[in-house]
Coordinates of C-alpha atoms and ligand atoms in Angstrom, one line a residue:
X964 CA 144.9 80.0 104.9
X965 CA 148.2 81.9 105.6
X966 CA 145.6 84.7 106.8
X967 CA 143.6 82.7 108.9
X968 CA 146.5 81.7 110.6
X969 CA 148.3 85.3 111.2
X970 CA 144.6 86.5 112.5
X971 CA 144.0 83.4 114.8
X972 CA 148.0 84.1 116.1
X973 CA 146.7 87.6 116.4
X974 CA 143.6 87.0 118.3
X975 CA 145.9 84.8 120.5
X976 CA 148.0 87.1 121.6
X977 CA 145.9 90.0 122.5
X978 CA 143.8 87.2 124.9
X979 CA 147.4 86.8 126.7
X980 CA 148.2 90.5 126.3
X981 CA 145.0 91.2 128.2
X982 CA 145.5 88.2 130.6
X983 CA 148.6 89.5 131.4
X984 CA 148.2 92.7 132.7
X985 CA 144.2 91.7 134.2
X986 CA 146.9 88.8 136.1
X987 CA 149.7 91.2 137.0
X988 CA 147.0 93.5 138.2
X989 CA 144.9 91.3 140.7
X990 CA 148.7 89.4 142.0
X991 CA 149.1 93.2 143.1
X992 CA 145.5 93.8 144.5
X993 CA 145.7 90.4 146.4
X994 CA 149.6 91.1 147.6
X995 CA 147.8 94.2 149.0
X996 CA 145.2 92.2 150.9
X997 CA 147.5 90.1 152.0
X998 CA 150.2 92.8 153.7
X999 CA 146.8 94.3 155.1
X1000 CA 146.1 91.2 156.6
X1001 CA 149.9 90.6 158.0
X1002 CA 149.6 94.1 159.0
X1003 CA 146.4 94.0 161.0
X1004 CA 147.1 90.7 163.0
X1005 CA 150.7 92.3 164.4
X1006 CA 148.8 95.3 165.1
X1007 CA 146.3 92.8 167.3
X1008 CA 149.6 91.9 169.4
X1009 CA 149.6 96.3 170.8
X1010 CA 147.0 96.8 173.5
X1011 CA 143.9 98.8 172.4
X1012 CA 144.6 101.5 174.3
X1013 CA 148.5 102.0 173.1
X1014 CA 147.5 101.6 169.9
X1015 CA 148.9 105.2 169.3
X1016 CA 151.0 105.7 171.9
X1017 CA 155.0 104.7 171.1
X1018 CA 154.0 101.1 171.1
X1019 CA 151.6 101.3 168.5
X1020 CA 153.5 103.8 166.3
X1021 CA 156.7 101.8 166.5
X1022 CA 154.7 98.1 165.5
X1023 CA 152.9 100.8 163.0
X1024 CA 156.5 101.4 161.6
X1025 CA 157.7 98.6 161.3
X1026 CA 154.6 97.1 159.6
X1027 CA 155.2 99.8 157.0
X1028 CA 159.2 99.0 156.6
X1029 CA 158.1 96.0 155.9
X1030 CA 155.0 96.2 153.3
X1031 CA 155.5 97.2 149.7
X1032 CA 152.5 98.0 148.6
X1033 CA 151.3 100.0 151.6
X1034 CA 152.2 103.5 151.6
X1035 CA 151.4 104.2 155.1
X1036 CA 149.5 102.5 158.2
X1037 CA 147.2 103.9 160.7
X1038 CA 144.6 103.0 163.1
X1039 CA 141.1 103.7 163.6
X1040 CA 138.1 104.4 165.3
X1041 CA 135.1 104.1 163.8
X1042 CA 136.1 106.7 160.5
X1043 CA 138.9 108.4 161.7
X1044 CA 142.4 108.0 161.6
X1045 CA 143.9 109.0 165.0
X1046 CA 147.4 107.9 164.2
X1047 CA 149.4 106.4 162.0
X1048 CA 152.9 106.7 160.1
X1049 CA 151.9 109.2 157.7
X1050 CA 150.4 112.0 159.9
X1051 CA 151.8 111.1 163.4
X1052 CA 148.5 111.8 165.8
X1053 CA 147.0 114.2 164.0
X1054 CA 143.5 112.9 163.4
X1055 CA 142.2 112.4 159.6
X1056 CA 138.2 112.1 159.1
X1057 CA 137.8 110.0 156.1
X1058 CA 133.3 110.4 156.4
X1059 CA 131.5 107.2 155.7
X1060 CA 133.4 104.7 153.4
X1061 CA 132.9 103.7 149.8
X1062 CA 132.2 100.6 149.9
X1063 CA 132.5 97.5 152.4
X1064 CA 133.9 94.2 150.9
X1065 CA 132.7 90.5 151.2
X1066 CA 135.4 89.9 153.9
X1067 CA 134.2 92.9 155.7
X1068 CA 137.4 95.6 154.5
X1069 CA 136.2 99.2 154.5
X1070 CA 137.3 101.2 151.6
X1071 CA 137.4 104.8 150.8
X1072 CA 138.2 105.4 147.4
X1073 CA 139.5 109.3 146.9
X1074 CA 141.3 110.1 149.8
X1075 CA 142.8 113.2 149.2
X1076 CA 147.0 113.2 150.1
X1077 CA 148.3 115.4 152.2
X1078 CA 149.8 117.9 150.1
X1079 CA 146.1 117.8 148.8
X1080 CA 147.5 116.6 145.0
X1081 CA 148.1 112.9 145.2
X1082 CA 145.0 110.8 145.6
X1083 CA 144.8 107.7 147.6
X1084 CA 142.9 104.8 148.6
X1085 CA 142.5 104.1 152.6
X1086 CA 141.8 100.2 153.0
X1087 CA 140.7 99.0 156.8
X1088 CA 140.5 95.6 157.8
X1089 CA 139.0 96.4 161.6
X1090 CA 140.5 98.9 163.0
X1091 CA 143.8 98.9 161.3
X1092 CA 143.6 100.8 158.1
X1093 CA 146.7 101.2 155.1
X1094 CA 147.0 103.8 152.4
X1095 CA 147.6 102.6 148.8
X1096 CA 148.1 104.7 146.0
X1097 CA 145.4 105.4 144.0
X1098 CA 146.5 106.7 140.7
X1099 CA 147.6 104.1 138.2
X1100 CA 150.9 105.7 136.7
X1101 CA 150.1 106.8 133.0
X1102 CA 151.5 104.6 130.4
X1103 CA 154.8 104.9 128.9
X1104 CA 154.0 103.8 125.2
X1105 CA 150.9 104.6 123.3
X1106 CA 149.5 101.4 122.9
X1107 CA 148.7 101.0 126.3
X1108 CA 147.5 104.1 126.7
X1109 CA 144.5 102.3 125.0
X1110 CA 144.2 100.1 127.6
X1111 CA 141.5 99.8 130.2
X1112 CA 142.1 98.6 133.5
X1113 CA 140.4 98.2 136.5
X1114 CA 140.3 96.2 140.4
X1115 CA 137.0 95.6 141.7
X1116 CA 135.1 93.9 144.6
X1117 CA 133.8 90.6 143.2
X1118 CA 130.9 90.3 145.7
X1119 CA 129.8 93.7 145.7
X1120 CA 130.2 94.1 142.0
X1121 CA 131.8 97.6 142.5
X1122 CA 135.0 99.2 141.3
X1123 CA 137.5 100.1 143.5
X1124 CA 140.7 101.8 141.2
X1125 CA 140.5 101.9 137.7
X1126 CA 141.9 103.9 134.5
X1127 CA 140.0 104.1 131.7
X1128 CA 140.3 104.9 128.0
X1129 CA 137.4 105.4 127.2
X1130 CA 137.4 102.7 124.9
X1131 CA 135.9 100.6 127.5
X1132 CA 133.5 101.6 130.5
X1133 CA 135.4 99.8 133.1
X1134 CA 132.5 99.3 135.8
X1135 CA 130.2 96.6 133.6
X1136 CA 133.4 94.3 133.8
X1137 CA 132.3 94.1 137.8
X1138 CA 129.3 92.2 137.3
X1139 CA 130.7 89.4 134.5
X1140 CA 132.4 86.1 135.4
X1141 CA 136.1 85.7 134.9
X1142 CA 136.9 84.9 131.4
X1143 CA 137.9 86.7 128.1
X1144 CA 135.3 89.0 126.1
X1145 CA 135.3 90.1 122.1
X1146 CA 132.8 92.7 122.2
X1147 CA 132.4 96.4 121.0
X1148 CA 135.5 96.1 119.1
X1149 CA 138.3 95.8 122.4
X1150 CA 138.9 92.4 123.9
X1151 CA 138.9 92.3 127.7
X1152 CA 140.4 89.8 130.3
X1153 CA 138.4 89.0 133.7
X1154 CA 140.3 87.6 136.7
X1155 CA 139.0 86.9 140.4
X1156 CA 140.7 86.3 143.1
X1157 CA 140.4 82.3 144.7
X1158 CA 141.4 84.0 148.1
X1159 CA 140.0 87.5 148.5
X1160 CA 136.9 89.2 147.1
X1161 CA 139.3 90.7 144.3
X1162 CA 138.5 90.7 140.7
X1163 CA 140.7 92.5 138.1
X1164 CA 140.1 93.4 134.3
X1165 CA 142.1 94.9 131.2
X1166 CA 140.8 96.0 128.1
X1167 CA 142.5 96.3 124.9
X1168 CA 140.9 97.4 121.7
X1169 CA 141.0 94.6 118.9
X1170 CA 141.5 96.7 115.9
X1171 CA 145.0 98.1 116.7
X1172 CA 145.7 95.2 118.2
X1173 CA 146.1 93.4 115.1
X1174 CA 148.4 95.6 113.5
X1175 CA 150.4 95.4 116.7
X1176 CA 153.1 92.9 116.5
X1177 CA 155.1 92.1 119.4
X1178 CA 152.7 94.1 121.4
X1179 CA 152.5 91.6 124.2
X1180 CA 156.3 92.4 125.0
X1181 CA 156.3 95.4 124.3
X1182 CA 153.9 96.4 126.8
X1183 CA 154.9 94.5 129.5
X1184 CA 158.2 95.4 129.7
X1185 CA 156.2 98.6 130.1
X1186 CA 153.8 97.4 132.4
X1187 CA 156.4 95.9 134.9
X1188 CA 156.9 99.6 135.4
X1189 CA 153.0 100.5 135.3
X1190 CA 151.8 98.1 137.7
X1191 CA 155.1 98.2 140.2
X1192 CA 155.8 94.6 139.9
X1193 CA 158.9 92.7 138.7
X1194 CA 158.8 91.1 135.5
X1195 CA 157.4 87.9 135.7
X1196 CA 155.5 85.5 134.3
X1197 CA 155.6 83.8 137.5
X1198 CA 152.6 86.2 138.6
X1199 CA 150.8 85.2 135.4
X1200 CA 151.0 81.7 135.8
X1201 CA 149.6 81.8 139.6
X1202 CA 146.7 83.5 138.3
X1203 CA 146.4 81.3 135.9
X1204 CA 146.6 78.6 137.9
X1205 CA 144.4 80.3 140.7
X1206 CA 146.7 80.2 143.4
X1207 CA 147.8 82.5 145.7
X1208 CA 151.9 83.7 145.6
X1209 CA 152.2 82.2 149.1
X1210 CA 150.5 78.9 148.1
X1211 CA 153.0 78.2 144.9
X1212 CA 155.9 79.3 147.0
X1213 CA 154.7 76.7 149.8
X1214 CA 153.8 74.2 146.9
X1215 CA 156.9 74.8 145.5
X1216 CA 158.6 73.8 149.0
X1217 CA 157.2 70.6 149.5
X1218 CA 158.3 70.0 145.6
X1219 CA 161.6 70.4 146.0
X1220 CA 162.1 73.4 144.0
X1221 CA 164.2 75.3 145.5
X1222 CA 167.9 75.6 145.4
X1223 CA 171.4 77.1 146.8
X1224 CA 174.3 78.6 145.6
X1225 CA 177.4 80.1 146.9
X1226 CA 178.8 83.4 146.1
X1227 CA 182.5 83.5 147.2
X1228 CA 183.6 86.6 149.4
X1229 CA 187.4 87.4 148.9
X1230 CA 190.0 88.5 150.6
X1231 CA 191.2 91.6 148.9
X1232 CA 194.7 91.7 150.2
X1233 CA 195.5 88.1 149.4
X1234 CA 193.0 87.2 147.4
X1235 CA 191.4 83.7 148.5
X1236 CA 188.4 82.8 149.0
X1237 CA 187.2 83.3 153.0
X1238 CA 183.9 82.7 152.8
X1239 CA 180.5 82.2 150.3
X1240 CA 176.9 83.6 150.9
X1241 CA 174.4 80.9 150.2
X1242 CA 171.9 82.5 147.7
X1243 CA 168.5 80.4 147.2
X1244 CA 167.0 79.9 144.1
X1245 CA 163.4 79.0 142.6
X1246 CA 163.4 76.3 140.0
X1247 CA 159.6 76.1 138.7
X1248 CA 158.9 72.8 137.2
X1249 CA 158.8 74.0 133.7
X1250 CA 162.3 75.6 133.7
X1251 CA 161.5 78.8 134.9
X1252 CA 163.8 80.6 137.2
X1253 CA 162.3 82.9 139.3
X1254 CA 164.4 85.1 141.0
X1255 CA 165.0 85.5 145.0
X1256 CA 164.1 89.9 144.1
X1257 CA 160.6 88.7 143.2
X1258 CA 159.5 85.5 145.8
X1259 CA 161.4 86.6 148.9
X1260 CA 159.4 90.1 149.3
X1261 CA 155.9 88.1 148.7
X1262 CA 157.3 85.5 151.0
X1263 CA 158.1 88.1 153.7
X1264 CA 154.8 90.0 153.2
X1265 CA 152.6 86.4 153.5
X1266 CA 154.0 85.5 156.6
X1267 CA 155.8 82.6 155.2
X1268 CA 159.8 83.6 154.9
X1269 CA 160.8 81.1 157.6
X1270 CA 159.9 78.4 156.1
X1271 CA 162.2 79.5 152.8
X1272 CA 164.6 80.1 155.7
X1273 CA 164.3 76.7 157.2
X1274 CA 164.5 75.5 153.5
X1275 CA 167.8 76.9 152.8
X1276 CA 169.3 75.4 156.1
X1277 CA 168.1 71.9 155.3
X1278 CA 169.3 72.5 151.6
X1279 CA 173.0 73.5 153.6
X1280 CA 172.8 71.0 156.5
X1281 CA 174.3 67.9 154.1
X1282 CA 177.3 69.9 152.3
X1283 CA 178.5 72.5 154.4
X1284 CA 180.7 70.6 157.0
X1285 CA 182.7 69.3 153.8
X1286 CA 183.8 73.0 153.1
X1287 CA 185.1 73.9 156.4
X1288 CA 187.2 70.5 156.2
X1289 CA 188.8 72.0 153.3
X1290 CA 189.2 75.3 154.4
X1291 CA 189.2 75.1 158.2
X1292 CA 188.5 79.0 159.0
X1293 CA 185.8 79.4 155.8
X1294 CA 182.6 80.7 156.7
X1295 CA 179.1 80.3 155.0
X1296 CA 176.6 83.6 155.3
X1297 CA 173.0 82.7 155.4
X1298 CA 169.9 85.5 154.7
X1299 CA 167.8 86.0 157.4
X1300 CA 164.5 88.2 157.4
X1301 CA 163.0 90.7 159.6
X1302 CA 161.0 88.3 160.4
X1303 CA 163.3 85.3 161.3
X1304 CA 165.0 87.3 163.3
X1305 CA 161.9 88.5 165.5
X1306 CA 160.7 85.0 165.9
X1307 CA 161.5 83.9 169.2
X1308 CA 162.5 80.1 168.0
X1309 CA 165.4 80.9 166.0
X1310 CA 168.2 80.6 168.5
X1311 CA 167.1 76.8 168.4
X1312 CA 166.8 76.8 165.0
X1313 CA 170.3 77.9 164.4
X1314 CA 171.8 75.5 167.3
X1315 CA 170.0 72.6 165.9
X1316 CA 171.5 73.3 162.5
X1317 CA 174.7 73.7 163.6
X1318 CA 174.3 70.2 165.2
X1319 CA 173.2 68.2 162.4
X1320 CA 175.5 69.5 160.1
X1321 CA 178.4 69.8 162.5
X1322 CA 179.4 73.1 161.4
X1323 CA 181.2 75.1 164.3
X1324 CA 179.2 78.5 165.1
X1325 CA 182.2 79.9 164.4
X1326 CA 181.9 79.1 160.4
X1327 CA 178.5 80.5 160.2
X1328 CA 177.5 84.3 159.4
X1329 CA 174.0 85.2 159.6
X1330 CA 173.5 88.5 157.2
X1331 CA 170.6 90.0 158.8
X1332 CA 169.0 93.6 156.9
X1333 CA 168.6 96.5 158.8
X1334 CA 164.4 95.8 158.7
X1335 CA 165.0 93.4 161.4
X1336 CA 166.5 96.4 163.5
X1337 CA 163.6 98.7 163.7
X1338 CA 162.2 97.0 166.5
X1339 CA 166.1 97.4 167.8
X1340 CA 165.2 96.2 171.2
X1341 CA 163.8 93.2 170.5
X1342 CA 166.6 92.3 167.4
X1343 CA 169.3 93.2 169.9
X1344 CA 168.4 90.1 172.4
X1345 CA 168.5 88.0 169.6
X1346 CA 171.3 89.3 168.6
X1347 CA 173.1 88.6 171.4
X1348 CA 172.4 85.0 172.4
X1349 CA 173.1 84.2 168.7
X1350 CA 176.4 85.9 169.5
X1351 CA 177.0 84.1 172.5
X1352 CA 176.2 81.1 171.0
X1353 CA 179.7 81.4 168.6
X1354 CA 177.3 82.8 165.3
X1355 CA 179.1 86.2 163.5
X1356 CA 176.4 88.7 162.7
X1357 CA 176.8 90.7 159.2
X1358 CA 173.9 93.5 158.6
X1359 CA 173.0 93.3 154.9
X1360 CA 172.6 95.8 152.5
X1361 CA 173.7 98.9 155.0
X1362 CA 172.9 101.5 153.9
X1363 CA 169.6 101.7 152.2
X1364 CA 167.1 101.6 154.9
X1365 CA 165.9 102.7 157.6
X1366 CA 169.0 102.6 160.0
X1367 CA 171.1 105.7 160.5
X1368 CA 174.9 105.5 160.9
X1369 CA 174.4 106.1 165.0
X1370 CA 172.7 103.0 166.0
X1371 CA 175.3 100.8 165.2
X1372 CA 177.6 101.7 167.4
X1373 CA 174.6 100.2 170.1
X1374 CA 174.1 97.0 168.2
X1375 CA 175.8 93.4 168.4
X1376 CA 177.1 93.0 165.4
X1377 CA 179.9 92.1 163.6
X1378 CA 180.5 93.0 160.0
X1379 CA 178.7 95.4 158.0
X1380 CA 177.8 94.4 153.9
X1381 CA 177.7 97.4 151.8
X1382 CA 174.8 97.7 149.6
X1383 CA 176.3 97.2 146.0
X1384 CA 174.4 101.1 145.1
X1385 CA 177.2 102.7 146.8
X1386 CA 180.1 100.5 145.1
X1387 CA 178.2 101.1 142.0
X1388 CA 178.8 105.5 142.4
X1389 CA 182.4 104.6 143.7
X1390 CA 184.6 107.3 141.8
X1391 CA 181.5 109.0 140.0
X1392 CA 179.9 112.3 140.5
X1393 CA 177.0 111.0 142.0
X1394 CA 175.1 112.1 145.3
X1395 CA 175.8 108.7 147.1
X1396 CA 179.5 108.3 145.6
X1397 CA 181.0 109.0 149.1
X1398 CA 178.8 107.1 151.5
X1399 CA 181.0 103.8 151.0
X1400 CA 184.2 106.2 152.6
X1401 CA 182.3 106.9 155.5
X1402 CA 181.0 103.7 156.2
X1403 CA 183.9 102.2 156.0
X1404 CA 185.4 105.0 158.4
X1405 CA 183.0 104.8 160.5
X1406 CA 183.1 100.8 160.9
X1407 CA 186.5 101.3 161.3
X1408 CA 186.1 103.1 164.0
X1409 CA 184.0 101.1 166.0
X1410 CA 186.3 98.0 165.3
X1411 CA 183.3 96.3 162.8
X1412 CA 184.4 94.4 159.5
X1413 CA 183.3 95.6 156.2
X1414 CA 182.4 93.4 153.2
X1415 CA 181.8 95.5 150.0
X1416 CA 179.5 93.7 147.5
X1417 CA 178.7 94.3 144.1
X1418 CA 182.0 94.4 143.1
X1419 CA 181.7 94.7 139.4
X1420 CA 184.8 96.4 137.9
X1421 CA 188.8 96.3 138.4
X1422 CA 188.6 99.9 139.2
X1423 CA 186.1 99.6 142.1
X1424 CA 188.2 96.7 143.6
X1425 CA 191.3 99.2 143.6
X1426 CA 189.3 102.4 145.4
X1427 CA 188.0 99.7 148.0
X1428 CA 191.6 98.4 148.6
X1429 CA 192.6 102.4 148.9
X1430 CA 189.4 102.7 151.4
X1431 CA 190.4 99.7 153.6
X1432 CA 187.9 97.2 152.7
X1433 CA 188.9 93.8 153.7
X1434 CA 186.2 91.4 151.7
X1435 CA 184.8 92.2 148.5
X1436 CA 182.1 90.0 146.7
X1437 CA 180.6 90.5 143.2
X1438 CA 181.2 89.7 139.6
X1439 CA 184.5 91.2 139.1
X1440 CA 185.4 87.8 141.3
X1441 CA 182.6 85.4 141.0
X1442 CA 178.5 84.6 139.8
X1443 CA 176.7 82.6 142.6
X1444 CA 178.2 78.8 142.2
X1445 CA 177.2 75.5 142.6
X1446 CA 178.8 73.4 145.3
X1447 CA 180.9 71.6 143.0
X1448 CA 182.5 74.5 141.5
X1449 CA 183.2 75.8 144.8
X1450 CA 184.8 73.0 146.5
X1451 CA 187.0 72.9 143.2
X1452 CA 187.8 76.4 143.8
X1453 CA 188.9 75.3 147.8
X1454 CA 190.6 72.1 145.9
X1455 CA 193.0 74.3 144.3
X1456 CA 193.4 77.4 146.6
X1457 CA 194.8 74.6 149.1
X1458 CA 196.7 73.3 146.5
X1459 CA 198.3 76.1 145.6
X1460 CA 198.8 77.4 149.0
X1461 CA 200.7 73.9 150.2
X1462 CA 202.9 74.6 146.8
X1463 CA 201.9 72.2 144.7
X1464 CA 199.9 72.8 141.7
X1465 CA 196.7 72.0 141.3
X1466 CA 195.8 68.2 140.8
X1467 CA 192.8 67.3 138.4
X1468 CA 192.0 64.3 137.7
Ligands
C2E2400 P1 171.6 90.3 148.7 O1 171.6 89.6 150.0 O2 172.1 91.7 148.6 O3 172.4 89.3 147.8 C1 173.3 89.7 146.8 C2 172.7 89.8 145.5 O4 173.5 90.5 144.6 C3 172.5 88.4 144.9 O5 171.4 88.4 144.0 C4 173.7 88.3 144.0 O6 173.6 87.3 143.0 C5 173.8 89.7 143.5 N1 175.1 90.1 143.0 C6 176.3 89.5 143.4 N2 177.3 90.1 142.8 C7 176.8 91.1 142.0 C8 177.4 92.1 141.2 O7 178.6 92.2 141.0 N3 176.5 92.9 140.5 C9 175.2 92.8 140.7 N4 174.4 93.7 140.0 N5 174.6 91.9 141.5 C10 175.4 91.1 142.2 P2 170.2 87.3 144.2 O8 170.8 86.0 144.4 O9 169.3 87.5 143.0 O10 169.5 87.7 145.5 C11 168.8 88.9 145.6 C12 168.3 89.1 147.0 O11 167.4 88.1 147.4 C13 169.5 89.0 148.0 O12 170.2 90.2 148.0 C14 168.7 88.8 149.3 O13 168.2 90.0 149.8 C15 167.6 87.9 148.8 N6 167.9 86.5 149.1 C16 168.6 85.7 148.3 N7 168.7 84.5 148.9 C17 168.1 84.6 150.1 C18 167.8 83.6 151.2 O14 168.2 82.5 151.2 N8 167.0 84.1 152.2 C19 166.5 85.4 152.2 N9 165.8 85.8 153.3 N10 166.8 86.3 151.2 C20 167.5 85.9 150.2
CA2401 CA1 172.8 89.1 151.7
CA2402 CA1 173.1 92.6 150.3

């Protein structure tokens, strides 16, 4: 009996092993189709015929910025690439393609890189076309080097990318409906796609597999890494459930699942609290936290960021006049996206907010991150009526993209957040350990406010007093709050500041 039971356990957990990774896989596949998608209807906005001139390259860029799974855009006629961010206008012949999918994308399996090494998959959806890459990283542990696994076009029964171990010929799992399969001694895991023509498979072997305990964690802490995808079983479950990231997230929006918190920024001179950043949060009905690293990316690549953005403003709307009434100069800093920031109704947005909830423009920060500045132009008018209308703007997370320490000086804003990597080399040997210094010079310089974030240690607080740096947020101080907790925290730092201590009741 005992027996049965450790083999039925065992043949339980390879089926989710190999649902798993088939589930992480296709989440990735169909995030891909869905960036190409995003990617090809802004591309529809350039004229044909400054589709490579700076119009075209600059909406090229930007589309790239902001898409993680594509490694570079271009655009084509008929099977050539005549521009695009990876070779500028040189032209690329990619010959006749490898297969057309169901939904009528073009794809050309074995491009060869540039530097002639790396190989990569070109993927057009008219004439727009994105580079992925091809290779599937090798596995870090052995057991999953005994894995199979493989992306395929459901409708055309063909394989587009797959590794194999030769345990399992990967291109007979293109023809069979989605389910699980015990044959010739591996188990194997078909998924398709509700939205795309996408199917995915893994393939373990059964045999080690039961003498593997705990191989189901072990291998996807691995394969977080192998397929490029945070850690989640969030990805699982909407594979499982056969909806598209985009469709829980808006699901999970009507539901009511989402919620805020409020990291405190601090005044490092005096130490009290100036101001919080209002950090969403994903509660899944079954508990599950899913974190604002994994849902806001696939909410900014699907197109639907603004209405977590709207979400987080209606969550803030009730609440947020009650702070300022404690604390009468305390400011709340809200995330905006690229793409909140290039749509043309968020000036009303913001005013109407600031309305209902009868917060002066003067108490709100929008953090905006330097993505929304590659199209620098069009950010900038924004920019400025949001300025004129009383709103501070913070950039977020300077540093790490694609600005360069020169264009600030030509943009509106008004503080500058420091991405927590350099506080992090602050006083080490690293590379980046002195970038922090400069920025901070530099926004000295040019009269803008630093915040410092990521403030972890005693010993980074002190160098960031040394450097100048007004405002510091990060653990050292404070974990994102609730609201309670930080209205206590404003209870008492009025308290103490009109003398008296503290009342609790
Ligand atoms: P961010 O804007 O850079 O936000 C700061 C993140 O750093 C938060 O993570 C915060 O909890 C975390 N953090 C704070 N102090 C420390 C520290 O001392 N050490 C470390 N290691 N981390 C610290 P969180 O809440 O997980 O948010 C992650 C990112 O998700 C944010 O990075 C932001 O880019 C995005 N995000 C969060 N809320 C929103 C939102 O409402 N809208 C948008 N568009 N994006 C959001
Ligand atoms: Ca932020
Ligand atoms: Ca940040």
């Amino acid at each position: 009996m005992a027996i049965m039971l450790a083999r039925h356990e065992a043949i339980q957990r390879e089926d989710q092993f190999v649902r798993q990774v088939a589930g992480l896989l296709l989440a990735r596949a169909e995030g891909t189709a869905e960036q190409l998608r995003a990617g090809a209807q802004r591309m529809r906005h350039v004229p044909s015929a400054e589709r490579c001139a700076d119009a075209g390259m600059d909406t090229m860029r930007r589309i790239n910025l902001s898409s993680t799974m594509l490694q570079g855009v271009g655009h084509l006629s008929g099977n050539v690439i005549r521009c695009s961010t990876f070779s500028g206008t040189r032209s690329i012949d990619l010959g006749p393609p490898s297969m057309t999918s169901a939904l009528g994308n073009r794809i050309w399996s074995d491009v060869p890189g540039l530097d002639g090494e790396e190989k990569f998959i070109a993927v057009a959806r008219g004439d727009f076309v994105a580079i992925i890459h091809a290779a599937v990283p090798p596995s870090l542990t052995e057991q999953l080097q005994q894995l199979s696994l493989g992306v395929f076009s459901v409708a055309r029964q063909q394989v587009v990318l797959e590794r194999t171990s030769g345990l399992a010929s990967g291109s007979s799992w293109a023809s069979r409906p989605a389910g699980i399969y015990r044959e010739a001694g591996s188990v194997t895991a078909v998924v398709h796609s509700s939205r795309y023509d996408i199917g995915a498979y893994a393939s373990f072997p059964t045999a080690s597999g039961w003498r593997l305990p705990g191989v189901a964690m072990l291998g996807l802490v691995a394969l977080s890494l192998l397929v490029g995808l945070a850690l989640s079983t969030f990805f699982v479950k909407a594979m499982r459930a056969r909806t598209s990231m985009p469709g829980l997230i808006r699901w999970g929006l009507r539901n009511g699942e989402f919620k805020i918190l409020f990291q405190p920024i601090i005044d490092l001179a005096g130490g009290a609290t100036t101001g919080a950043e209002v950090l969403v949060r994903w509660e899944r009905p079954d508990g599950e936290v899913i974190s604002p690293e994994t849902f806001i990316p696939v909410a900014e690549g699907a197109g639907v960021i603004r209405l977590v953005t709207a979400e987080v403003l209606r969550l803030l709307e009730p609440d947020v006049r009650r702070l300022v009434d404690l604390k009468p100069d305390f400011y709340v800093s809200v995330n905006f996206s690229a793409d909140d920031i290039h749509w043309p109704g968020i000036v009303g947005q913001v005013e109407r907010f600031l309305a209902r909830s009868h917060l002066p423009a003067a108490n709100l920060v929008i953090e905006a991150t330097e993505r929304s500045f590659v199209d620098a132009e069009r950010a900038q008018a924004t920019l400025r009526a949001l300025r004129t209308a009383g709103v501070t703007i913070a950039i977020d997370d300077f540093g790490t993209g694609y600005s360069s320490l020169a264009y600030l000086a030509r943009l509106s804003v008004d503080c500058i957040k420091i991405d927590r990597l350099f506080i992090q080399s602050l006083g080490t040997e690293s590379a980046t350990s002195q970038v922090a210094a400069r920025i901070i010079d530099m926004a000295r310089d040019l009269g803008i406010g630093t915040i410092a974030e990521g403030v972890e240690t005693a010993e980074q607080a002190r160098l960031l007093q040394a450097l100048g740096v007004s405002r510091v947020q990060g653990y050292f101080y404070d974990e994102p709050l609730g609201l309670a907790a930080l209205v206590a925290r404003l209870e008492e730092e009025r308290a103490a500041e009109a003398g008296a201590p503290a009342v609790t009741v």
